[in-house]
PDB file of N, CA and C in Angstrom:
ATOM      1  N   UNK A  29      -9.185 -12.701  19.694  1.00  0.00           N
ATOM      2  CA  UNK A  29      -8.618 -11.429  19.614  1.00  0.00           C
ATOM      3  C   UNK A  29      -7.897 -11.244  18.416  1.00  0.00           C
ATOM      4  N   UNK A  30      -7.185 -12.239  17.910  1.00  0.00           N
ATOM      5  CA  UNK A  30      -6.398 -12.166  16.645  1.00  0.00           C
ATOM      6  C   UNK A  30      -7.247 -11.803  15.499  1.00  0.00           C
ATOM      7  N   UNK A  31      -8.450 -12.422  15.396  1.00  0.00           N
ATOM      8  CA  UNK A  31      -9.379 -12.131  14.277  1.00  0.00           C
ATOM      9  C   UNK A  31      -9.891 -10.652  14.433  1.00  0.00           C
ATOM     10  N   UNK A  32     -10.104 -10.207  15.551  1.00  0.00           N
ATOM     11  CA  UNK A  32     -10.574  -8.831  15.765  1.00  0.00           C
ATOM     12  C   UNK A  32      -9.574  -7.829  15.280  1.00  0.00           C
ATOM     13  N   UNK A  33      -8.298  -8.002  15.644  1.00  0.00           N
ATOM     14  CA  UNK A  33      -7.148  -7.203  15.247  1.00  0.00           C
ATOM     15  C   UNK A  33      -7.010  -7.250  13.728  1.00  0.00           C
ATOM     16  N   UNK A  34      -7.088  -8.434  13.145  1.00  0.00           N
ATOM     17  CA  UNK A  34      -6.991  -8.573  11.651  1.00  0.00           C
ATOM     18  C   UNK A  34      -8.071  -7.797  10.921  1.00  0.00           C
ATOM     19  N   UNK A  35      -9.221  -7.926  11.428  1.00  0.00           N
ATOM     20  CA  UNK A  35     -10.396  -7.296  10.942  1.00  0.00           C
ATOM     21  C   UNK A  35     -10.262  -5.797  10.889  1.00  0.00           C
ATOM     22  N   UNK A  36      -9.857  -5.199  12.034  1.00  0.00           N
ATOM     23  CA  UNK A  36      -9.625  -3.801  12.105  1.00  0.00           C
ATOM     24  C   UNK A  36      -8.375  -3.303  11.247  1.00  0.00           C
ATOM     25  N   UNK A  37      -7.456  -4.112  11.116  1.00  0.00           N
ATOM     26  CA  UNK A  37      -6.319  -3.739  10.276  1.00  0.00           C
ATOM     27  C   UNK A  37      -6.847  -3.709   8.852  1.00  0.00           C
ATOM     28  N   UNK A  38      -7.577  -4.576   8.444  1.00  0.00           N
ATOM     29  CA  UNK A  38      -8.060  -4.622   6.990  1.00  0.00           C
ATOM     30  C   UNK A  38      -9.068  -3.381   6.861  1.00  0.00           C
ATOM     31  N   UNK A  39      -9.872  -3.005   7.778  1.00  0.00           N
ATOM     32  CA  UNK A  39     -10.705  -1.840   7.680  1.00  0.00           C
ATOM     33  C   UNK A  39      -9.819  -0.516   7.674  1.00  0.00           C
ATOM     34  N   UNK A  40      -8.878  -0.549   8.500  1.00  0.00           N
ATOM     35  CA  UNK A  40      -7.878   0.587   8.557  1.00  0.00           C
ATOM     36  C   UNK A  40      -7.274   0.806   7.200  1.00  0.00           C
ATOM     37  N   UNK A  41      -6.732  -0.204   6.543  1.00  0.00           N
ATOM     38  CA  UNK A  41      -6.069  -0.253   5.179  1.00  0.00           C
ATOM     39  C   UNK A  41      -7.077   0.201   4.156  1.00  0.00           C
ATOM     40  N   UNK A  42      -8.269  -0.271   4.191  1.00  0.00           N
ATOM     41  CA  UNK A  42      -9.220   0.104   3.240  1.00  0.00           C
ATOM     42  C   UNK A  42      -9.583   1.628   3.312  1.00  0.00           C
ATOM     43  N   UNK A  43      -9.709   2.185   4.502  1.00  0.00           N
ATOM     44  CA  UNK A  43      -9.839   3.605   4.682  1.00  0.00           C
ATOM     45  C   UNK A  43      -8.748   4.364   4.053  1.00  0.00           C
ATOM     46  N   UNK A  44      -7.599   3.888   4.328  1.00  0.00           N
ATOM     47  CA  UNK A  44      -6.331   4.722   3.824  1.00  0.00           C
ATOM     48  C   UNK A  44      -6.391   4.607   2.275  1.00  0.00           C
ATOM     49  N   UNK A  45      -6.718   3.383   1.698  1.00  0.00           N
ATOM     50  CA  UNK A  45      -6.796   3.231   0.233  1.00  0.00           C
ATOM     51  C   UNK A  45      -7.967   4.130  -0.346  1.00  0.00           C
ATOM     52  N   UNK A  46      -9.034   4.206   0.389  1.00  0.00           N
ATOM     53  CA  UNK A  46     -10.125   5.190  -0.163  1.00  0.00           C
ATOM     54  C   UNK A  46      -9.609   6.620  -0.029  1.00  0.00           C
ATOM     55  N   UNK A  47      -8.971   7.005   1.028  1.00  0.00           N
ATOM     56  CA  UNK A  47      -8.514   8.409   1.004  1.00  0.00           C
ATOM     57  C   UNK A  47      -7.484   8.777  -0.020  1.00  0.00           C
ATOM     58  N   UNK A  48      -6.553   7.809  -0.300  1.00  0.00           N
ATOM     59  CA  UNK A  48      -5.616   8.033  -1.258  1.00  0.00           C
ATOM     60  C   UNK A  48      -6.211   7.995  -2.711  1.00  0.00           C
ATOM     61  N   UNK A  49      -7.047   7.067  -2.910  1.00  0.00           N
ATOM     62  CA  UNK A  49      -7.703   6.969  -4.119  1.00  0.00           C
ATOM     63  C   UNK A  49      -8.605   8.137  -4.560  1.00  0.00           C
ATOM     64  N   UNK A  50      -9.310   8.692  -3.520  1.00  0.00           N
ATOM     65  CA  UNK A  50     -10.108   9.841  -3.886  1.00  0.00           C
ATOM     66  C   UNK A  50      -9.244  11.028  -4.033  1.00  0.00           C
ATOM     67  N   UNK A  51      -8.009  11.106  -3.269  1.00  0.00           N
ATOM     68  CA  UNK A  51      -7.058  12.229  -3.668  1.00  0.00           C
ATOM     69  C   UNK A  51      -6.614  12.046  -5.024  1.00  0.00           C
ATOM     70  N   UNK A  52      -6.227  10.925  -5.463  1.00  0.00           N
ATOM     71  CA  UNK A  52      -5.648  10.673  -6.890  1.00  0.00           C
ATOM     72  C   UNK A  52      -6.729  11.136  -7.877  1.00  0.00           C
ATOM     73  N   UNK A  53      -8.060  10.755  -7.635  1.00  0.00           N
ATOM     74  CA  UNK A  53      -9.068  11.075  -8.631  1.00  0.00           C
ATOM     75  C   UNK A  53      -9.313  12.551  -8.738  1.00  0.00           C
ATOM     76  N   UNK A  54      -8.973  13.309  -7.611  1.00  0.00           N
ATOM     77  CA  UNK A  54      -9.295  14.715  -7.659  1.00  0.00           C
ATOM     78  C   UNK A  54      -7.900  15.561  -7.797  1.00  0.00           C
ATOM     79  N   UNK A  55      -6.846  14.907  -8.001  1.00  0.00           N
ATOM     80  CA  UNK A  55      -5.481  15.516  -7.999  1.00  0.00           C
ATOM     81  C   UNK A  55      -5.385  16.664  -9.119  1.00  0.00           C
ATOM     82  N   UNK A  56      -5.989  16.435 -10.203  1.00  0.00           N
ATOM     83  CA  UNK A  56      -5.825  17.433 -11.302  1.00  0.00           C
ATOM     84  C   UNK A  56      -6.607  18.721 -10.987  1.00  0.00           C
ATOM     85  N   UNK A  57      -7.796  18.505 -10.555  1.00  0.00           N
ATOM     86  CA  UNK A  57      -8.758  19.719 -10.291  1.00  0.00           C
ATOM     87  C   UNK A  57      -8.777  20.308  -8.930  1.00  0.00           C
ATOM     88  N   UNK A  58      -8.018  19.630  -7.961  1.00  0.00           N
ATOM     89  CA  UNK A  58      -8.043  19.996  -6.553  1.00  0.00           C
ATOM     90  C   UNK A  58      -9.391  20.210  -5.990  1.00  0.00           C
ATOM     91  N   UNK A  59     -10.429  19.445  -6.559  1.00  0.00           N
ATOM     92  CA  UNK A  59     -11.795  19.534  -5.935  1.00  0.00           C
ATOM     93  C   UNK A  59     -12.046  18.255  -5.324  1.00  0.00           C
ATOM     94  N   UNK A  60     -11.711  18.143  -3.973  1.00  0.00           N
ATOM     95  CA  UNK A  60     -11.778  16.874  -3.212  1.00  0.00           C
ATOM     96  C   UNK A  60     -13.232  16.365  -3.060  1.00  0.00           C
ATOM     97  N   UNK A  61     -13.244  15.152  -3.147  1.00  0.00           N
ATOM     98  CA  UNK A  61     -14.582  14.465  -2.818  1.00  0.00           C
ATOM     99  C   UNK A  61     -14.691  14.435  -1.170  1.00  0.00           C
ATOM    100  N   UNK A  62     -15.857  14.715  -0.637  1.00  0.00           N
ATOM    101  CA  UNK A  62     -15.876  14.674   0.812  1.00  0.00           C
ATOM    102  C   UNK A  62     -15.506  13.337   1.442  1.00  0.00           C
ATOM    103  N   UNK A  63     -15.719  12.374   0.646  1.00  0.00           N
ATOM    104  CA  UNK A  63     -15.224  10.995   1.167  1.00  0.00           C
ATOM    105  C   UNK A  63     -13.923  10.833   1.555  1.00  0.00           C
ATOM    106  N   UNK A  64     -13.067  11.724   0.836  1.00  0.00           N
ATOM    107  CA  UNK A  64     -11.550  11.635   1.317  1.00  0.00           C
ATOM    108  C   UNK A  64     -11.374  12.092   2.763  1.00  0.00           C
ATOM    109  N   UNK A  65     -11.984  13.030   3.184  1.00  0.00           N
ATOM    110  CA  UNK A  65     -11.807  13.454   4.612  1.00  0.00           C
ATOM    111  C   UNK A  65     -12.562  12.360   5.574  1.00  0.00           C
ATOM    112  N   UNK A  66     -13.609  11.768   5.154  1.00  0.00           N
ATOM    113  CA  UNK A  66     -14.264  10.823   5.980  1.00  0.00           C
ATOM    114  C   UNK A  66     -13.387   9.554   5.951  1.00  0.00           C
ATOM    115  N   UNK A  67     -12.765   9.064   4.804  1.00  0.00           N
ATOM    116  CA  UNK A  67     -11.995   7.933   4.876  1.00  0.00           C
ATOM    117  C   UNK A  67     -10.732   8.165   5.771  1.00  0.00           C
ATOM    118  N   UNK A  68     -10.116   9.275   5.678  1.00  0.00           N
ATOM    119  CA  UNK A  68      -9.012   9.609   6.506  1.00  0.00           C
ATOM    120  C   UNK A  68      -9.423   9.534   8.107  1.00  0.00           C
ATOM    121  N   UNK A  69     -10.490  10.107   8.378  1.00  0.00           N
ATOM    122  CA  UNK A  69     -11.037  10.051   9.677  1.00  0.00           C
ATOM    123  C   UNK A  69     -11.288   8.685  10.142  1.00  0.00           C
ATOM    124  N   UNK A  70     -11.819   7.845   9.209  1.00  0.00           N
ATOM    125  CA  UNK A  70     -12.098   6.471   9.654  1.00  0.00           C
ATOM    126  C   UNK A  70     -10.807   5.705   9.847  1.00  0.00           C
ATOM    127  N   UNK A  71      -9.771   5.947   8.970  1.00  0.00           N
ATOM    128  CA  UNK A  71      -8.448   5.378   9.230  1.00  0.00           C
ATOM    129  C   UNK A  71      -7.950   5.835  10.517  1.00  0.00           C
ATOM    130  N   UNK A  72      -8.035   7.119  10.936  1.00  0.00           N
ATOM    131  CA  UNK A  72      -7.592   7.431  12.194  1.00  0.00           C
ATOM    132  C   UNK A  72      -8.352   6.780  13.350  1.00  0.00           C
ATOM    133  N   UNK A  73      -9.526   6.608  13.305  1.00  0.00           N
ATOM    134  CA  UNK A  73     -10.303   6.057  14.334  1.00  0.00           C
ATOM    135  C   UNK A  73      -9.883   4.553  14.395  1.00  0.00           C
ATOM    136  N   UNK A  74      -9.886   3.834  13.259  1.00  0.00           N
ATOM    137  CA  UNK A  74      -9.478   2.453  13.278  1.00  0.00           C
ATOM    138  C   UNK A  74      -8.002   2.306  13.908  1.00  0.00           C
ATOM    139  N   UNK A  75      -7.212   3.278  13.525  1.00  0.00           N
ATOM    140  CA  UNK A  75      -5.826   3.217  14.028  1.00  0.00           C
ATOM    141  C   UNK A  75      -5.685   3.412  15.440  1.00  0.00           C
ATOM    142  N   UNK A  76      -6.559   4.323  15.983  1.00  0.00           N
ATOM    143  CA  UNK A  76      -6.616   4.453  17.457  1.00  0.00           C
ATOM    144  C   UNK A  76      -7.163   3.202  18.112  1.00  0.00           C
ATOM    145  N   UNK A  77      -8.104   2.563  17.565  1.00  0.00           N
ATOM    146  CA  UNK A  77      -8.596   1.277  18.149  1.00  0.00           C
ATOM    147  C   UNK A  77      -7.517   0.270  18.139  1.00  0.00           C
ATOM    148  N   UNK A  78      -6.637   0.141  17.026  1.00  0.00           N
ATOM    149  CA  UNK A  78      -5.635  -0.769  16.960  1.00  0.00           C
ATOM    150  C   UNK A  78      -4.532  -0.466  18.028  1.00  0.00           C
ATOM    151  N   UNK A  79      -4.168   0.830  18.158  1.00  0.00           N
ATOM    152  CA  UNK A  79      -3.289   1.213  19.105  1.00  0.00           C
ATOM    153  C   UNK A  79      -3.646   0.735  20.503  1.00  0.00           C
ATOM    154  N   UNK A  80      -4.870   0.793  20.886  1.00  0.00           N
ATOM    155  CA  UNK A  80      -5.403   0.376  22.161  1.00  0.00           C
ATOM    156  C   UNK A  80      -5.331  -1.130  22.280  1.00  0.00           C
ATOM    157  N   UNK A  81      -5.744  -1.735  21.276  1.00  0.00           N
ATOM    158  CA  UNK A  81      -5.615  -3.290  21.266  1.00  0.00           C
ATOM    159  C   UNK A  81      -4.249  -3.822  21.279  1.00  0.00           C
ATOM    160  N   UNK A  82      -3.369  -3.358  20.564  1.00  0.00           N
ATOM    161  CA  UNK A  82      -1.965  -3.749  20.658  1.00  0.00           C
ATOM    162  C   UNK A  82      -1.342  -3.351  21.877  1.00  0.00           C
ATOM    163  N   UNK A  83      -1.686  -2.257  22.415  1.00  0.00           N
ATOM    164  CA  UNK A  83      -1.018  -1.901  23.728  1.00  0.00           C
ATOM    165  C   UNK A  83      -1.452  -2.812  24.879  1.00  0.00           C
ATOM    166  N   UNK A  84      -2.604  -3.419  24.757  1.00  0.00           N
ATOM    167  CA  UNK A  84      -3.125  -4.329  25.761  1.00  0.00           C
ATOM    168  C   UNK A  84      -2.138  -5.531  25.871  1.00  0.00           C
ATOM    169  N   UNK A  85      -1.620  -5.870  24.670  1.00  0.00           N
ATOM    170  CA  UNK A  85      -0.681  -7.039  24.561  1.00  0.00           C
ATOM    171  C   UNK A  85       0.742  -6.662  25.325  1.00  0.00           C
ATOM    172  N   UNK A  86       1.039  -5.425  25.394  1.00  0.00           N
ATOM    173  CA  UNK A  86       2.214  -5.044  26.101  1.00  0.00           C
ATOM    174  C   UNK A  86       3.385  -5.138  25.268  1.00  0.00           C
ATOM    175  N   UNK A  87       3.266  -5.507  24.032  1.00  0.00           N
ATOM    176  CA  UNK A  87       4.529  -5.512  23.121  1.00  0.00           C
ATOM    177  C   UNK A  87       4.369  -4.586  21.994  1.00  0.00           C
ATOM    178  N   UNK A  88       3.987  -3.392  22.263  1.00  0.00           N
ATOM    179  CA  UNK A  88       3.830  -2.358  21.163  1.00  0.00           C
ATOM    180  C   UNK A  88       5.036  -1.481  21.105  1.00  0.00           C
ATOM    181  N   UNK A  89       5.311  -1.077  19.840  1.00  0.00           N
ATOM    182  CA  UNK A  89       6.420  -0.169  19.674  1.00  0.00           C
ATOM    183  C   UNK A  89       5.818   1.269  19.797  1.00  0.00           C
ATOM    184  N   UNK A  90       5.919   1.932  20.881  1.00  0.00           N
ATOM    185  CA  UNK A  90       5.187   3.124  21.217  1.00  0.00           C
ATOM    186  C   UNK A  90       5.714   4.257  20.274  1.00  0.00           C
ATOM    187  N   UNK A  91       7.001   4.284  19.943  1.00  0.00           N
ATOM    188  CA  UNK A  91       7.538   5.382  19.095  1.00  0.00           C
ATOM    189  C   UNK A  91       6.900   5.243  17.727  1.00  0.00           C
ATOM    190  N   UNK A  92       6.861   4.026  17.195  1.00  0.00           N
ATOM    191  CA  UNK A  92       6.102   3.827  15.794  1.00  0.00           C
ATOM    192  C   UNK A  92       4.685   4.221  15.878  1.00  0.00           C
ATOM    193  N   UNK A  93       4.003   3.893  17.034  1.00  0.00           N
ATOM    194  CA  UNK A  93       2.588   4.198  16.951  1.00  0.00           C
ATOM    195  C   UNK A  93       2.329   5.688  17.154  1.00  0.00           C
ATOM    196  N   UNK A  94       3.204   6.387  17.927  1.00  0.00           N
ATOM    197  CA  UNK A  94       3.095   7.769  18.015  1.00  0.00           C
ATOM    198  C   UNK A  94       3.270   8.542  16.698  1.00  0.00           C
ATOM    199  N   UNK A  95       4.320   8.087  15.981  1.00  0.00           N
ATOM    200  CA  UNK A  95       4.621   8.763  14.718  1.00  0.00           C
ATOM    201  C   UNK A  95       3.501   8.469  13.746  1.00  0.00           C
ATOM    202  N   UNK A  96       2.984   7.282  13.720  1.00  0.00           N
ATOM    203  CA  UNK A  96       1.834   7.006  12.766  1.00  0.00           C
ATOM    204  C   UNK A  96       0.564   7.710  13.243  1.00  0.00           C
ATOM    205  N   UNK A  97       0.435   7.963  14.511  1.00  0.00           N
ATOM    206  CA  UNK A  97      -0.745   8.740  15.008  1.00  0.00           C
ATOM    207  C   UNK A  97      -0.598  10.098  14.495  1.00  0.00           C
ATOM    208  N   UNK A  98       0.460  10.637  14.687  1.00  0.00           N
ATOM    209  CA  UNK A  98       0.704  12.165  14.239  1.00  0.00           C
ATOM    210  C   UNK A  98       0.559  12.274  12.685  1.00  0.00           C
ATOM    211  N   UNK A  99       1.039  11.240  12.003  1.00  0.00           N
ATOM    212  CA  UNK A  99       0.755  11.409  10.452  1.00  0.00           C
ATOM    213  C   UNK A  99      -0.723  11.232  10.134  1.00  0.00           C
ATOM    214  N   UNK A 100      -1.339  10.309  10.917  1.00  0.00           N
ATOM    215  CA  UNK A 100      -2.837  10.263  10.599  1.00  0.00           C
ATOM    216  C   UNK A 100      -3.597  11.466  10.948  1.00  0.00           C
ATOM    217  N   UNK A 101      -3.159  12.099  12.055  1.00  0.00           N
ATOM    218  CA  UNK A 101      -3.779  13.418  12.454  1.00  0.00           C
ATOM    219  C   UNK A 101      -3.525  14.427  11.360  1.00  0.00           C
ATOM    220  N   UNK A 102      -2.326  14.621  10.798  1.00  0.00           N
ATOM    221  CA  UNK A 102      -1.957  15.474   9.840  1.00  0.00           C
ATOM    222  C   UNK A 102      -2.773  15.228   8.465  1.00  0.00           C
ATOM    223  N   UNK A 103      -2.899  13.963   8.100  1.00  0.00           N
ATOM    224  CA  UNK A 103      -3.623  13.479   6.978  1.00  0.00           C
ATOM    225  C   UNK A 103      -5.025  13.921   7.059  1.00  0.00           C
ATOM    226  N   UNK A 104      -5.672  13.562   8.101  1.00  0.00           N
ATOM    227  CA  UNK A 104      -7.067  13.785   8.479  1.00  0.00           C
ATOM    228  C   UNK A 104      -7.319  15.390   8.501  1.00  0.00           C
ATOM    229  N   UNK A 105      -6.518  16.091   9.208  1.00  0.00           N
ATOM    230  CA  UNK A 105      -6.763  17.549   9.278  1.00  0.00           C
ATOM    231  C   UNK A 105      -6.569  18.230   7.916  1.00  0.00           C
ATOM    232  N   UNK A 106      -5.684  17.806   7.170  1.00  0.00           N
ATOM    233  CA  UNK A 106      -5.404  18.378   5.788  1.00  0.00           C
ATOM    234  C   UNK A 106      -6.510  17.965   4.857  1.00  0.00           C
ATOM    235  N   UNK A 107      -7.104  16.770   4.975  1.00  0.00           N
ATOM    236  CA  UNK A 107      -8.154  16.307   4.222  1.00  0.00           C
ATOM    237  C   UNK A 107      -9.477  17.188   4.571  1.00  0.00           C
ATOM    238  N   UNK A 108      -9.713  17.505   5.787  1.00  0.00           N
ATOM    239  CA  UNK A 108     -10.839  18.265   6.141  1.00  0.00           C
ATOM    240  C   UNK A 108     -10.624  19.757   5.682  1.00  0.00           C
ATOM    241  N   UNK A 109      -9.484  20.144   5.754  1.00  0.00           N
ATOM    242  CA  UNK A 109      -9.125  21.564   5.236  1.00  0.00           C
ATOM    243  C   UNK A 109      -9.322  21.599   3.737  1.00  0.00           C
ATOM    244  N   UNK A 110      -8.965  20.576   3.011  1.00  0.00           N
ATOM    245  CA  UNK A 110      -9.168  20.582   1.582  1.00  0.00           C
ATOM    246  C   UNK A 110     -10.678  20.564   1.279  1.00  0.00           C
ATOM    247  N   UNK A 111     -11.352  19.686   2.053  1.00  0.00           N
ATOM    248  CA  UNK A 111     -12.777  19.607   1.899  1.00  0.00           C
ATOM    249  C   UNK A 111     -13.562  20.964   1.985  1.00  0.00           C
ATOM    250  N   UNK A 112     -13.074  21.698   3.011  1.00  0.00           N
ATOM    251  CA  UNK A 112     -13.723  23.004   3.216  1.00  0.00           C
ATOM    252  C   UNK A 112     -13.279  24.124   2.252  1.00  0.00           C
ATOM    253  N   UNK A 113     -11.935  24.052   1.824  1.00  0.00           N
ATOM    254  CA  UNK A 113     -11.519  25.061   0.972  1.00  0.00           C
ATOM    255  C   UNK A 113     -11.732  24.790  -0.563  1.00  0.00           C
ATOM    256  N   UNK A 114     -11.935  23.491  -0.814  1.00  0.00           N
ATOM    257  CA  UNK A 114     -12.255  23.118  -2.262  1.00  0.00           C
ATOM    258  C   UNK A 114     -11.018  23.463  -3.110  1.00  0.00           C
ATOM    259  N   UNK A 115     -11.187  24.204  -4.175  1.00  0.00           N
ATOM    260  CA  UNK A 115     -10.072  24.332  -5.225  1.00  0.00           C
ATOM    261  C   UNK A 115      -9.184  25.365  -4.754  1.00  0.00           C
ATOM    262  N   UNK A 116      -9.400  26.098  -3.751  1.00  0.00           N
ATOM    263  CA  UNK A 116      -8.553  27.156  -3.113  1.00  0.00           C
ATOM    264  C   UNK A 116      -7.632  26.603  -2.050  1.00  0.00           C
ATOM    265  N   UNK A 117      -7.535  25.281  -1.947  1.00  0.00           N
ATOM    266  CA  UNK A 117      -6.733  24.603  -0.981  1.00  0.00           C
ATOM    267  C   UNK A 117      -5.197  24.930  -1.307  1.00  0.00           C
ATOM    268  N   UNK A 118      -4.506  25.380  -0.295  1.00  0.00           N
ATOM    269  CA  UNK A 118      -2.957  25.597  -0.482  1.00  0.00           C
ATOM    270  C   UNK A 118      -2.280  24.402  -0.914  1.00  0.00           C
ATOM    271  N   UNK A 119      -1.220  24.509  -1.738  1.00  0.00           N
ATOM    272  CA  UNK A 119      -0.534  23.395  -2.271  1.00  0.00           C
ATOM    273  C   UNK A 119       0.136  22.601  -1.157  1.00  0.00           C
ATOM    274  N   UNK A 120       0.586  23.178  -0.117  1.00  0.00           N
ATOM    275  CA  UNK A 120       1.186  22.485   1.042  1.00  0.00           C
ATOM    276  C   UNK A 120       0.230  21.516   1.624  1.00  0.00           C
ATOM    277  N   UNK A 121      -0.940  21.955   1.790  1.00  0.00           N
ATOM    278  CA  UNK A 121      -2.064  21.110   2.316  1.00  0.00           C
ATOM    279  C   UNK A 121      -2.464  20.031   1.439  1.00  0.00           C
ATOM    280  N   UNK A 122      -2.640  20.535   0.157  1.00  0.00           N
ATOM    281  CA  UNK A 122      -3.097  19.557  -0.839  1.00  0.00           C
ATOM    282  C   UNK A 122      -2.168  18.322  -1.086  1.00  0.00           C
ATOM    283  N   UNK A 123      -0.828  18.640  -1.170  1.00  0.00           N
ATOM    284  CA  UNK A 123       0.117  17.709  -1.536  1.00  0.00           C
ATOM    285  C   UNK A 123       0.558  17.028  -0.200  1.00  0.00           C
ATOM    286  N   UNK A 124       0.300  17.649   0.905  1.00  0.00           N
ATOM    287  CA  UNK A 124       0.557  17.035   2.247  1.00  0.00           C
ATOM    288  C   UNK A 124      -0.298  15.808   2.588  1.00  0.00           C
ATOM    289  N   UNK A 125      -1.368  15.720   1.978  1.00  0.00           N
ATOM    290  CA  UNK A 125      -2.424  14.620   2.224  1.00  0.00           C
ATOM    291  C   UNK A 125      -1.742  13.279   1.798  1.00  0.00           C
ATOM    292  N   UNK A 126      -1.393  13.153   0.461  1.00  0.00           N
ATOM    293  CA  UNK A 126      -0.807  11.886   0.055  1.00  0.00           C
ATOM    294  C   UNK A 126       0.563  11.511   0.712  1.00  0.00           C
ATOM    295  N   UNK A 127       1.342  12.570   0.962  1.00  0.00           N
ATOM    296  CA  UNK A 127       2.651  12.439   1.602  1.00  0.00           C
ATOM    297  C   UNK A 127       2.455  11.744   2.920  1.00  0.00           C
ATOM    298  N   UNK A 128       1.509  12.312   3.812  1.00  0.00           N
ATOM    299  CA  UNK A 128       1.179  11.812   5.091  1.00  0.00           C
ATOM    300  C   UNK A 128       0.775  10.406   5.071  1.00  0.00           C
ATOM    301  N   UNK A 129      -0.137  10.081   4.071  1.00  0.00           N
ATOM    302  CA  UNK A 129      -0.793   8.763   3.866  1.00  0.00           C
ATOM    303  C   UNK A 129       0.228   7.725   3.568  1.00  0.00           C
ATOM    304  N   UNK A 130       1.002   8.050   2.498  1.00  0.00           N
ATOM    305  CA  UNK A 130       2.054   7.166   2.032  1.00  0.00           C
ATOM    306  C   UNK A 130       3.166   6.883   3.175  1.00  0.00           C
ATOM    307  N   UNK A 131       3.609   7.910   3.835  1.00  0.00           N
ATOM    308  CA  UNK A 131       4.582   7.935   4.938  1.00  0.00           C
ATOM    309  C   UNK A 131       4.070   6.950   6.094  1.00  0.00           C
ATOM    310  N   UNK A 132       2.728   7.064   6.392  1.00  0.00           N
ATOM    311  CA  UNK A 132       2.118   6.236   7.386  1.00  0.00           C
ATOM    312  C   UNK A 132       2.228   4.751   7.010  1.00  0.00           C
ATOM    313  N   UNK A 133       1.812   4.505   5.740  1.00  0.00           N
ATOM    314  CA  UNK A 133       1.841   3.095   5.268  1.00  0.00           C
ATOM    315  C   UNK A 133       3.315   2.557   5.230  1.00  0.00           C
ATOM    316  N   UNK A 134       4.298   3.416   4.746  1.00  0.00           N
ATOM    317  CA  UNK A 134       5.609   2.892   4.649  1.00  0.00           C
ATOM    318  C   UNK A 134       6.132   2.703   6.131  1.00  0.00           C
ATOM    319  N   UNK A 135       5.798   3.431   7.042  1.00  0.00           N
ATOM    320  CA  UNK A 135       6.238   3.147   8.495  1.00  0.00           C
ATOM    321  C   UNK A 135       5.564   1.898   8.938  1.00  0.00           C
ATOM    322  N   UNK A 136       4.337   1.696   8.637  1.00  0.00           N
ATOM    323  CA  UNK A 136       3.652   0.423   9.123  1.00  0.00           C
ATOM    324  C   UNK A 136       4.327  -0.764   8.533  1.00  0.00           C
ATOM    325  N   UNK A 137       4.722  -0.722   7.221  1.00  0.00           N
ATOM    326  CA  UNK A 137       5.233  -1.931   6.671  1.00  0.00           C
ATOM    327  C   UNK A 137       6.741  -2.150   7.046  1.00  0.00           C
ATOM    328  N   UNK A 138       7.567  -1.030   6.947  1.00  0.00           N
ATOM    329  CA  UNK A 138       8.992  -1.202   7.123  1.00  0.00           C
ATOM    330  C   UNK A 138       9.625  -1.046   8.463  1.00  0.00           C
ATOM    331  N   UNK A 139       8.928  -0.481   9.406  1.00  0.00           N
ATOM    332  CA  UNK A 139       9.509  -0.211  10.644  1.00  0.00           C
ATOM    333  C   UNK A 139       8.979  -1.166  11.685  1.00  0.00           C
TER     334      UNK A 139
END
């Protein structure tokens, strides 16, 4: 079970790295790569699987998991809005993507 959780954590982090990396690559033009939204969705799915697996152990910090889930939802929703709106994406949505991703990672590491 430990190997499975570790593998899913690695995939989860790779998805977040891909989402943030594609945002950085498109930051100047605000023309997002569709992969950004798909990577954020992948991170959300892997995060949900991790939440379920960790909750089975009974020693999960539910508040932390809830905040991380909400941030992942925001990042994923904003990424899909940016994908659909392209260059006309509002600044709040466009800059909300990396803020939500980085906040999610900071909470995972420091809380």
